[in-house]
Short mmCIF file of C-alpha atoms and ligand atoms in Angstrom, two decimals:
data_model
loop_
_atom_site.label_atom_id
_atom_site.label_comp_id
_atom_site.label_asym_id
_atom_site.label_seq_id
_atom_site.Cartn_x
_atom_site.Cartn_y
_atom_site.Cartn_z
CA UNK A 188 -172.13 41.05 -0.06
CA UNK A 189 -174.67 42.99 1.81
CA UNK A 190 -177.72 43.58 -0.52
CA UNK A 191 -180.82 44.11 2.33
CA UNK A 192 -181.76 47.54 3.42
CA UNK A 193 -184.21 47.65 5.77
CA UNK A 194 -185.25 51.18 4.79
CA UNK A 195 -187.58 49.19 2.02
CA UNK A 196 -189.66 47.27 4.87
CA UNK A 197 -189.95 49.12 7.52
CA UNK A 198 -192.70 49.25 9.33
CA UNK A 199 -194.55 46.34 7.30
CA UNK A 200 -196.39 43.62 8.46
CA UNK A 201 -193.22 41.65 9.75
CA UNK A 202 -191.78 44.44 11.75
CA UNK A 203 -195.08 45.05 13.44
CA UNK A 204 -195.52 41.77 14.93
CA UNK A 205 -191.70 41.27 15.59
CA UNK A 206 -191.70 44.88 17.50
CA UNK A 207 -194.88 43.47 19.06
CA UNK A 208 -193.36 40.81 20.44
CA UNK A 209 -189.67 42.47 21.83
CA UNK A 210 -191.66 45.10 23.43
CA UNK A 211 -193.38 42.68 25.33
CA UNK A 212 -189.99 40.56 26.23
CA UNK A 213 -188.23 43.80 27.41
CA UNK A 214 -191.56 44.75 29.67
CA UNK A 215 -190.73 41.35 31.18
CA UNK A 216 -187.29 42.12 31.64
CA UNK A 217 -188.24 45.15 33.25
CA UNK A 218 -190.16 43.59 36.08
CA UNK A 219 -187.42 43.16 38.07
CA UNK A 220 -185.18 45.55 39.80
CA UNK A 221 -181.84 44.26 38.60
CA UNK A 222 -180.26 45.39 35.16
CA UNK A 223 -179.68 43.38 32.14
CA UNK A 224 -178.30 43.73 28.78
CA UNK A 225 -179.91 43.55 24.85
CA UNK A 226 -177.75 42.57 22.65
CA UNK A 227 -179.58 43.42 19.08
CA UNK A 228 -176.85 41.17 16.43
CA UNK A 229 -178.71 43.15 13.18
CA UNK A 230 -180.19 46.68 14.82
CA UNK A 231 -180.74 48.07 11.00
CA UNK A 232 -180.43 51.91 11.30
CA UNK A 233 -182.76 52.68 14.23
CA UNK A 234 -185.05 54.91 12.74
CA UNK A 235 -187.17 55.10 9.54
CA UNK A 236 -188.72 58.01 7.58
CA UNK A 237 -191.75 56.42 5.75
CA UNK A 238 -190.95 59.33 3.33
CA UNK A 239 -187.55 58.53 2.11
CA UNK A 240 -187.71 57.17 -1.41
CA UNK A 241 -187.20 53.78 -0.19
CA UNK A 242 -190.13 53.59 2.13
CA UNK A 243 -191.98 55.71 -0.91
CA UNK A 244 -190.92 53.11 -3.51
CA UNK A 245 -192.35 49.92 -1.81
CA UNK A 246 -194.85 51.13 0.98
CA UNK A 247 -194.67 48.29 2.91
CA UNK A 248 -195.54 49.90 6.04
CA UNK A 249 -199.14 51.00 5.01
CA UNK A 250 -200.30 47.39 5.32
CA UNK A 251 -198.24 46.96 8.62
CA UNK A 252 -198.40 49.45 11.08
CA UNK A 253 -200.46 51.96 8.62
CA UNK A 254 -203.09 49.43 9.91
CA UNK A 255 -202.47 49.27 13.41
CA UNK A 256 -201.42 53.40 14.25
CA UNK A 257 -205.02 54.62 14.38
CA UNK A 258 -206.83 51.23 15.05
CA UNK A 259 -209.16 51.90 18.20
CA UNK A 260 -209.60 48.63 20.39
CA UNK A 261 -205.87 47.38 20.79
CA UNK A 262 -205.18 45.46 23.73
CA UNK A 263 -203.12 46.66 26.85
CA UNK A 264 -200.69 44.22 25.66
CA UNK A 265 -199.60 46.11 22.25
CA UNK A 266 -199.72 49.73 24.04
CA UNK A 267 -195.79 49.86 25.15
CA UNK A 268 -195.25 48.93 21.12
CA UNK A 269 -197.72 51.85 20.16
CA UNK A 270 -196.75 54.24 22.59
CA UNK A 271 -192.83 53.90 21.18
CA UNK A 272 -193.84 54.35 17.38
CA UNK A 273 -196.21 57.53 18.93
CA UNK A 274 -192.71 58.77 20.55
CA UNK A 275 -191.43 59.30 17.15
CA UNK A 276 -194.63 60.94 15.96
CA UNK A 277 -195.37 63.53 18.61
CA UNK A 278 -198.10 64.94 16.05
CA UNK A 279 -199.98 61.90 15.63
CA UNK A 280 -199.13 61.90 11.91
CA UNK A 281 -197.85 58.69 11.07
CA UNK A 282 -194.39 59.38 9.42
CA UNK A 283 -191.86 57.92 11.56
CA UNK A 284 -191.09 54.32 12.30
CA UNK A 285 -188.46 53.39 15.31
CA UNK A 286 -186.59 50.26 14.33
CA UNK A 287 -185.47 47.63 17.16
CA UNK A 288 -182.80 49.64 18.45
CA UNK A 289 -184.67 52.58 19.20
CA UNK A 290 -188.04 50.52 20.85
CA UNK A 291 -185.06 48.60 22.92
CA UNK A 292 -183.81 51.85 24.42
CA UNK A 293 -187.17 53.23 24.75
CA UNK A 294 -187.97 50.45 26.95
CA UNK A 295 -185.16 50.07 28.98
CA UNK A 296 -183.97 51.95 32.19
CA UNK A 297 -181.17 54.32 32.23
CA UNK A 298 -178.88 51.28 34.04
CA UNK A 299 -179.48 48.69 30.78
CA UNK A 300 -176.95 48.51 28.69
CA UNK A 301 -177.71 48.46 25.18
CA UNK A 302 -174.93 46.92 22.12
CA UNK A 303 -176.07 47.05 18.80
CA UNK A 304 -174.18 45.10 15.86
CA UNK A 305 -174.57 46.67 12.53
CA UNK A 306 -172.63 45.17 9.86
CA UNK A 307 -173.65 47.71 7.03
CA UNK A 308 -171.32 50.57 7.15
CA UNK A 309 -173.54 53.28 6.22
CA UNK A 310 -176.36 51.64 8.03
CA UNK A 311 -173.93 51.67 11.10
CA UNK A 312 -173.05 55.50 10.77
CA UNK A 313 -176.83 56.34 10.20
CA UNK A 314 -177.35 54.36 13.78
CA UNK A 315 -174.53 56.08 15.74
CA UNK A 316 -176.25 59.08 14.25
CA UNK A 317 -179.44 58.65 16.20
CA UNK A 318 -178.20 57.42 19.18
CA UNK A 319 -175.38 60.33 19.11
CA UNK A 320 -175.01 60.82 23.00
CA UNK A 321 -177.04 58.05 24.20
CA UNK A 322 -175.66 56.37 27.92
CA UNK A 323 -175.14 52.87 28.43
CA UNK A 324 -176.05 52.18 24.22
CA UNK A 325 -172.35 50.84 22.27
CA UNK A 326 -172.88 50.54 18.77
CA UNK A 327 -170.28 48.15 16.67
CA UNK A 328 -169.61 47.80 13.32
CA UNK A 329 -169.41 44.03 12.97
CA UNK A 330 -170.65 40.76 12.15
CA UNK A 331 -173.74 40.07 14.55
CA UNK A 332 -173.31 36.24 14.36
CA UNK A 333 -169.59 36.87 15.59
CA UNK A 334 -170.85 39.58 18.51
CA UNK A 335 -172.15 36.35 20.30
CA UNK A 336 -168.85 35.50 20.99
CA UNK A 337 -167.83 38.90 22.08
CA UNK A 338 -170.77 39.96 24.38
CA UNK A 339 -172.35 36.88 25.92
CA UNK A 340 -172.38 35.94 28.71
CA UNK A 341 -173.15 39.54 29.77
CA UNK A 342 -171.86 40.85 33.28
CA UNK A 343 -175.59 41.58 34.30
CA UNK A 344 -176.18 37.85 33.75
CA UNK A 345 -179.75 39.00 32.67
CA UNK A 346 -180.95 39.66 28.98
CA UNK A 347 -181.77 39.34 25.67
CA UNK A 348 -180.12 38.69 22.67
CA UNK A 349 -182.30 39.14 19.64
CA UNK A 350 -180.99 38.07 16.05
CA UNK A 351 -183.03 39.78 13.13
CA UNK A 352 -180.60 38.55 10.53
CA UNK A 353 -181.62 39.79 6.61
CA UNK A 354 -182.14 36.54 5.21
CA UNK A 355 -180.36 37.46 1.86
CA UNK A 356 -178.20 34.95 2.17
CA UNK A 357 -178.22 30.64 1.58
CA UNK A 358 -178.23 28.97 4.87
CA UNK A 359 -179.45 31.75 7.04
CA UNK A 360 -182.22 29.36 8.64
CA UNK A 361 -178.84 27.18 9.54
CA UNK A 362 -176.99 30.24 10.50
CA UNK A 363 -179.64 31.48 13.12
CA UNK A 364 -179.97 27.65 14.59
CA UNK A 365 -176.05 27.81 14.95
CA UNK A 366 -176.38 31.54 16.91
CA UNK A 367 -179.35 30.16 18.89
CA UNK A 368 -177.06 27.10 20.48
CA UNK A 369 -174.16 29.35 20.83
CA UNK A 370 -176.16 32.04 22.52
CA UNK A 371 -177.26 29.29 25.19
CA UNK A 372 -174.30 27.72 25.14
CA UNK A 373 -172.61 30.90 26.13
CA UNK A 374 -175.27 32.33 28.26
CA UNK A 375 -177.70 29.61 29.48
CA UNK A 376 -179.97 31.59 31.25
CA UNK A 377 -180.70 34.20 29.06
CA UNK A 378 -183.27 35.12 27.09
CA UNK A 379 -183.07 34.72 22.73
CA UNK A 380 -185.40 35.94 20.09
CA UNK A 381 -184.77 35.20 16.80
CA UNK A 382 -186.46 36.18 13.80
CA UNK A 383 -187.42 34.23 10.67
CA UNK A 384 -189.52 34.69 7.45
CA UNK A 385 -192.23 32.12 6.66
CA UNK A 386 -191.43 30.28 3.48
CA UNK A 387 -192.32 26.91 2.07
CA UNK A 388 -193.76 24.24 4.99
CA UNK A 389 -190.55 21.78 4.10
CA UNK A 390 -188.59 24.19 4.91
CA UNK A 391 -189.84 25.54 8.29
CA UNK A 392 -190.67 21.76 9.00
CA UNK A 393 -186.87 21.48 8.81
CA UNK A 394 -185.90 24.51 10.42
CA UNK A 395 -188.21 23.48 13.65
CA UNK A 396 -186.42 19.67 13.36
CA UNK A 397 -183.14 21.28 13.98
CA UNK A 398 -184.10 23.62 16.44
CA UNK A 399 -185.42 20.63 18.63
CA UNK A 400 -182.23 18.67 17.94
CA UNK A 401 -180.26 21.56 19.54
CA UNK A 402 -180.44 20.81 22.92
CA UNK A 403 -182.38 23.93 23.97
CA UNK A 404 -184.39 24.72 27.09
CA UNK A 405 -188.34 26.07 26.87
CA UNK A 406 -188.83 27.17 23.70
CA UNK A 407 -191.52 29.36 22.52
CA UNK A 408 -192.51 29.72 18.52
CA UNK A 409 -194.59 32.51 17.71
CA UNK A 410 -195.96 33.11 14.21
CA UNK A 411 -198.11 35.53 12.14
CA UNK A 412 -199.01 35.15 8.14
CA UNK A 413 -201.18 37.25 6.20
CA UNK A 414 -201.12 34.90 3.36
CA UNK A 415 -202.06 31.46 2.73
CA UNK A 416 -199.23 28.51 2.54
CA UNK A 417 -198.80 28.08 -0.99
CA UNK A 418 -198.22 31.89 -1.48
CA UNK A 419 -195.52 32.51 -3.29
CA UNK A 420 -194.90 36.17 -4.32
CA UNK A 421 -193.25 37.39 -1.54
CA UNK A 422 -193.30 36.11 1.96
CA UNK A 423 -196.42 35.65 3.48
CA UNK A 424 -195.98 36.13 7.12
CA UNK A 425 -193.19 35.57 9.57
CA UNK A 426 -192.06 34.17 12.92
CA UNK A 427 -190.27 34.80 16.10
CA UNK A 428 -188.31 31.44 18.71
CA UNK A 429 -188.08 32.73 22.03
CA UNK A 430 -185.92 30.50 23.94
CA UNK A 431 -186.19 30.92 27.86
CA UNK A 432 -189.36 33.06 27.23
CA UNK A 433 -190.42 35.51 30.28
CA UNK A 434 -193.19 33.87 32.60
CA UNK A 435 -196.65 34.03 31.12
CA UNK A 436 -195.48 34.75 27.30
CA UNK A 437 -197.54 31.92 26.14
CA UNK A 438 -200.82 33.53 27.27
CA UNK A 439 -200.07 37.07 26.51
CA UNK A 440 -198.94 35.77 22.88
CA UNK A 441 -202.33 34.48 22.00
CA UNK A 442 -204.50 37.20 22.14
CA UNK A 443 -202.09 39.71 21.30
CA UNK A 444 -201.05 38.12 17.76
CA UNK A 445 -204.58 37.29 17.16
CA UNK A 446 -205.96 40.74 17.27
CA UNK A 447 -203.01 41.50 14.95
CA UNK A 448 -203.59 39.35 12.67
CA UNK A 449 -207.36 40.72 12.68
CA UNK A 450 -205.88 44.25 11.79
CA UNK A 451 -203.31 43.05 9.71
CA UNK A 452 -205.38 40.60 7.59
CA UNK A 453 -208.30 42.69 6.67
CA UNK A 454 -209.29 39.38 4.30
CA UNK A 455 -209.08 36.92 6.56
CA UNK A 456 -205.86 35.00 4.68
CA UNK A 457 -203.29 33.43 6.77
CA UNK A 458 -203.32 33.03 10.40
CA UNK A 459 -200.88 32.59 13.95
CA UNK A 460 -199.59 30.16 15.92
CA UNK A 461 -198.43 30.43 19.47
CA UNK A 462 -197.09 26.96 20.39
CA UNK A 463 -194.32 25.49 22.56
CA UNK A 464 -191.14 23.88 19.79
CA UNK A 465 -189.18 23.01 23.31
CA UNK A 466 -191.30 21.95 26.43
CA UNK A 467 -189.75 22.35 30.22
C1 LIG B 636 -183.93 42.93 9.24
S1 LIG B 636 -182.73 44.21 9.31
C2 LIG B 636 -182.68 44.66 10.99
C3 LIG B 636 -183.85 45.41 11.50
C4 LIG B 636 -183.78 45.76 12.95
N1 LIG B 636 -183.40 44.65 13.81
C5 LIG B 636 -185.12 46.29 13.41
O1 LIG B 636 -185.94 45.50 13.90
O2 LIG B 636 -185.34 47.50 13.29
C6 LIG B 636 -181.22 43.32 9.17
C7 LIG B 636 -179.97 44.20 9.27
O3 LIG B 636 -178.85 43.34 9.42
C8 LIG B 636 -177.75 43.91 8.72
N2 LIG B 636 -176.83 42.79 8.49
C9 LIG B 636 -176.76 41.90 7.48
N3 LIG B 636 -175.85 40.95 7.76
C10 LIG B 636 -175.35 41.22 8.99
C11 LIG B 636 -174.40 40.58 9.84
N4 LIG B 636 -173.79 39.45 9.48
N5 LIG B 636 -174.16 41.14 11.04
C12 LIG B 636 -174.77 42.28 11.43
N6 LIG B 636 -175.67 42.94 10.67
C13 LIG B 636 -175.97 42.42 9.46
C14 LIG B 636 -178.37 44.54 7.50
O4 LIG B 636 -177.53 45.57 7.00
C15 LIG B 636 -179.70 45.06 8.07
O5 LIG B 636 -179.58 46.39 8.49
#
């Protein structure tokens, strides 16, 4: 059963610092001549009116990037991620928010090729929608955790495969450890982000065991809470593996989450973490 719309969060605190962080991965990709391929398993519907009743009902996004749009100061690092929400607001009035998909494309050159995986059926149509015409983008209406299968290794042997999966669902922490090893078992050289929600420490304690124990190469975990530990309401921050992480990640991480986390955490609660799960 598919419960999660993404229409309800978009643009909140999460999806800044998980936009933050792809923009930066496909900037890497881009430093090189040769094209690659982004395979997004969950690409959501690509676009987001914060007016729609769902964005209206929660509001999610005025603590996430309702805090970073206008924020003077932001590092070098987070312009590529600014400059593709500003592509959706030509105005400069906030009311837009590009999803994955769109930030991907936005990114890439005209040569990348682009599959999205959409299991939703609406959500799927809504996506074709906006990318209506688009070169070198396929969208499918299937299982993400089974498009591994179907699109790795790519014939650019570059790329990235990102998993957002919804986490409304038991065992997704196992689920996205089981994609991880069959991504690099599939594709060893390439390049996977996946996404997770920060929830009690036992259980991201066991979530890093298993990652270790699954035989993966340089490993990167990046993290970014807004609440304490022991918060409970909803969840408090979230995190991003990067497994064969471009060249110099590690530094550029730092400083970029950490003046996040200053605009994003107005009272000071929570905090990052930028640390290596799998060494060389
Ligand atoms: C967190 S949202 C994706 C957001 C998107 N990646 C972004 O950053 O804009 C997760 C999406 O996965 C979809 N979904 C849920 N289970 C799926 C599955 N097994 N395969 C593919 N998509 C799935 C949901 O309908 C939802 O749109």
């Amino acid at each position: 059963m598919l419960s999660y719309r993404h229409h309800f969060h978009a643009g909140n605190v999460s999806d800044v610092f998980k936009h933050a962080v792809l923009t930066r991965l496909l900037v890497a990709l881009g430093r090189k001549d040769k094209p690659y391929q982004v395979l997004d398993t969950h690409a959501g519907i690509g676009l987001y009116d914060l007016d729609h009743p769902w964005s209206r009902k929660t509001e999610e996004w005025r603590k996430g990037i309702g805090r970073i749009f206008d924020r003077p100061g932001a590092p070098a690092l987070l312009q590529p991620y600014l400059d593709a929400v500003l592509a959706e607001n030509p105005d400069g009035q906030l009311r837009h928010y590009p999803g994955s998909p769109r930030i991907a494309r936005r990114l890439m050159r005209a040569t990348d090729r682009l599959v999205l995986c959409e299991l939703n059926k609406d959500d799927c149509a809504a996506l074709k929608a906006v990318f209506s015409g688009a070169r070198h983008t396929a969208i499918h209406n299937q299982d993400g955790f089974q498009s591994l299968r179907a699109f790795l290794p790519p014939k650019e042997r570059r790329g990235l495969t990102f998993v957002d999966a919804a986490f409304d669902q038991a065992d997704e922490f196992g689920r996205i450890v089981r994609a991880a090893k069959e991504a690099h078992a599939r594709f060893a050289t390439g390049m996977v982000a996946l996404w997770y929600p920060l929830m009690a420490p036992s259980a991201m304690e066991a979530f890093a065991r298993s990652l270790r124990a699954a035989g993966l190469p340089k490993t990167l975990q990046l993290e970014l809470s807004v609440h304490p530990e022991n918060f409970s309401d909803h969840i408090r921050g979230s995190g991003m593996i990067v497994i064969n992480p471009p060249f110099g990640l590690e530094r550029e991480a730092a400083p970029l989450l950490e003046w996040l986390w200053q605009a994003l955490s107005p009272e000071g609660r929570g905090g990052t973490r930028c640390e290596w799960l799998v060494q060389e």
